[in-house]
Short mmCIF file of C-alpha atoms in Angstrom, two decimals:
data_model
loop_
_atom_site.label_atom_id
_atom_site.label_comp_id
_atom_site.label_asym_id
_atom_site.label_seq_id
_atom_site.Cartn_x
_atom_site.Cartn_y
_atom_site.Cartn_z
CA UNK A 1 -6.78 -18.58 -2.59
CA UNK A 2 -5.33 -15.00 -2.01
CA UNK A 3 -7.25 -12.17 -2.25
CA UNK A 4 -6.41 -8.41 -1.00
CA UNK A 5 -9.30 -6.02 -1.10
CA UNK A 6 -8.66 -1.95 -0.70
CA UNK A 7 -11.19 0.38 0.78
CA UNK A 8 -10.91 3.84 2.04
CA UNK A 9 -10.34 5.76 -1.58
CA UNK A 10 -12.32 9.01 -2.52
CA UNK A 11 -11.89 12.67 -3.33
CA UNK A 12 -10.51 15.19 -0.51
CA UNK A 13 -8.96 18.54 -0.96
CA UNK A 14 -5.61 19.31 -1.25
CA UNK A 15 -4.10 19.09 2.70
CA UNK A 16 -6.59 16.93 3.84
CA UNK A 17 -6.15 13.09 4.78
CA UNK A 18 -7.31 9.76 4.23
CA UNK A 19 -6.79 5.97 5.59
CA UNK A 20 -6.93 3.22 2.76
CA UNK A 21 -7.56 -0.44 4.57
CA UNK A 22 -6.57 -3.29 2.88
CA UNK A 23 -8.05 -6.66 3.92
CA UNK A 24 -6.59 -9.78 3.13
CA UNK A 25 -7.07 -13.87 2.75
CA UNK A 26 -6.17 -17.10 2.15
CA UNK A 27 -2.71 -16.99 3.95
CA UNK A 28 -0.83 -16.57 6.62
CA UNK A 29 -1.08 -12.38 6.64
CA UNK A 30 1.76 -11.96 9.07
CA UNK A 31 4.44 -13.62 7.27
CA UNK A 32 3.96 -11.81 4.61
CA UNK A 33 5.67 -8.54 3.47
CA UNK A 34 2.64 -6.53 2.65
CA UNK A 35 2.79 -3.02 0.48
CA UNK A 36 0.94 -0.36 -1.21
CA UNK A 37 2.00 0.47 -4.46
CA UNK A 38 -0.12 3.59 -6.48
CA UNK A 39 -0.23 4.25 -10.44
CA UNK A 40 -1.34 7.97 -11.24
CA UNK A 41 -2.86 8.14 -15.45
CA UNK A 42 -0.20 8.03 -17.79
CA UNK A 43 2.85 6.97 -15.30
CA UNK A 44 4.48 3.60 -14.17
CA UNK A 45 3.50 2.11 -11.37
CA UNK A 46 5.09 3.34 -8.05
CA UNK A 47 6.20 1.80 -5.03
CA UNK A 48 5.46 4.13 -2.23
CA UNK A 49 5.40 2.04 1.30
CA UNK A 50 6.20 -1.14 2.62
CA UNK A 51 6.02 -2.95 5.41
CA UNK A 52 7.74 -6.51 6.45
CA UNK A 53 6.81 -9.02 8.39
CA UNK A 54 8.63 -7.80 11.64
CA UNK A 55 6.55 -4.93 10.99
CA UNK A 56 10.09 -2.80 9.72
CA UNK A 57 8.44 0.15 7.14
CA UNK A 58 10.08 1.45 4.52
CA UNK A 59 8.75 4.30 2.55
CA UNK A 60 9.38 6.53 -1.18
CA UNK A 61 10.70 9.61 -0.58
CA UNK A 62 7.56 11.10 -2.31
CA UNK A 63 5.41 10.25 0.23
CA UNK A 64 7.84 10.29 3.81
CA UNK A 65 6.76 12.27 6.55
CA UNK A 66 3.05 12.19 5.35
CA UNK A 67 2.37 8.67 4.82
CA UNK A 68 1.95 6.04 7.31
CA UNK A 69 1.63 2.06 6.49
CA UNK A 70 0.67 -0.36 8.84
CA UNK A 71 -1.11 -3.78 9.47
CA UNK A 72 -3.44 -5.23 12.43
CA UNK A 73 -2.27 -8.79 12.23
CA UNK A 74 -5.30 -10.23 14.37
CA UNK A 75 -7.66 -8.41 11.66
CA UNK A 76 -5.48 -9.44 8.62
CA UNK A 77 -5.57 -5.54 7.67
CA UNK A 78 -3.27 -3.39 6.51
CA UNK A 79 -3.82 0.34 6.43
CA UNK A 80 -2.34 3.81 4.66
CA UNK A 81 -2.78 6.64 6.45
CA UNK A 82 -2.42 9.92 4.26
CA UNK A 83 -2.08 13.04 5.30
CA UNK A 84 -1.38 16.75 3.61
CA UNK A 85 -2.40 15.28 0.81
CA UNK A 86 -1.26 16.56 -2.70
CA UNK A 87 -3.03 16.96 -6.10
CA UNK A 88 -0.05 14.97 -7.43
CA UNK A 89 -0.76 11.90 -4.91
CA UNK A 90 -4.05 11.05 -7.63
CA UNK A 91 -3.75 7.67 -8.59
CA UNK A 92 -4.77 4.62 -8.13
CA UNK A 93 -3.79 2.61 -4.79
CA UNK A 94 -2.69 -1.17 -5.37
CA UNK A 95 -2.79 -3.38 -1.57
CA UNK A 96 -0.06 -6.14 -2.78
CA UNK A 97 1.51 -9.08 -0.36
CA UNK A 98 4.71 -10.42 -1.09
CA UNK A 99 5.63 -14.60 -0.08
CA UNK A 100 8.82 -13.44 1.69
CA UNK A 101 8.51 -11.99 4.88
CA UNK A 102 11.32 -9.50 4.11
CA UNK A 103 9.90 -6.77 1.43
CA UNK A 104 13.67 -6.11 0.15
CA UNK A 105 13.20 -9.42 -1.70
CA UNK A 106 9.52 -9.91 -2.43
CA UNK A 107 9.84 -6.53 -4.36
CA UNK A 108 13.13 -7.45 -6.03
CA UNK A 109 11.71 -10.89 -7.18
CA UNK A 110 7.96 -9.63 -7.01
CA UNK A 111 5.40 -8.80 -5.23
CA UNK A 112 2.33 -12.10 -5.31
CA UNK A 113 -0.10 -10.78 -5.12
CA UNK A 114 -2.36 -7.81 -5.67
CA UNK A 115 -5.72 -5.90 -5.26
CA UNK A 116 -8.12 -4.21 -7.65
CA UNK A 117 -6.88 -1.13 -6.28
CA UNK A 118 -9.36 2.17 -4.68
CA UNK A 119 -9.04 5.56 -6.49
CA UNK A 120 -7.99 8.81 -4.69
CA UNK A 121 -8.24 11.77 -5.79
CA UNK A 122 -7.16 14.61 -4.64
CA UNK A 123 -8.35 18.45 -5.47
CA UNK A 124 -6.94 21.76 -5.67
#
């Protein structure tokens, strides 16, 4: 049984950072493409980093050059590092894992799994 559990959400100024961990079990965490995914009130969900299993990241445009996604394979954890953080990055932060190793096709056919999610906020 899969389950993905995110830690690390709170409230920081505007410019400030913040590292989201995402722990996972129940599978093989390093074969899996692995993502985090954030839904702000109001708005569709929205993918914002990924990373495969060869460790390969890819990352929205929204969030390039601030964000950082990556995984400790001997601690099953994946992190998000966030940094000059913006009021409009407040949302809700999904950890998801995707079955195929490469995350262009677990997102095209769907990511497997997910977590509860952590809530950021961020403050003007």
């Amino acid at each position: 049984q899969v389950h993905l559990v995110e830690s690390g959400g709170g409230t920081v100024q505007a410019g400030g950072s913040l590292r989201l961990s995402c722990v996972a079990s129940g599978y093989t965490f390093n074969t899996y493409c692995m993502g985090w995914f954030r839904q702000a009130p109001g708005k569709e969900r929205e993918r914002i980093a990924t990373i495969d299993s060869d460790s390969s990241t890819d990352y929205a445009d929204s969030v390039k050059g601030r964000f950082t996604i990556s995984k400790d394979n001997a601690k099953n954890t994946l992190y998000l590092q966030m940094n000059s953080l913006k009021p409009e990055d407040t949302a809700m932060y999904y950890c998801t894992a995707g079955e195929d190793g490469s995350c262009v096709s677990s997102y095209y056919y769907g990511m497997n799994y997910w977590g509860k999610g952590t809530l950021v906020t961020i403050s003007s």
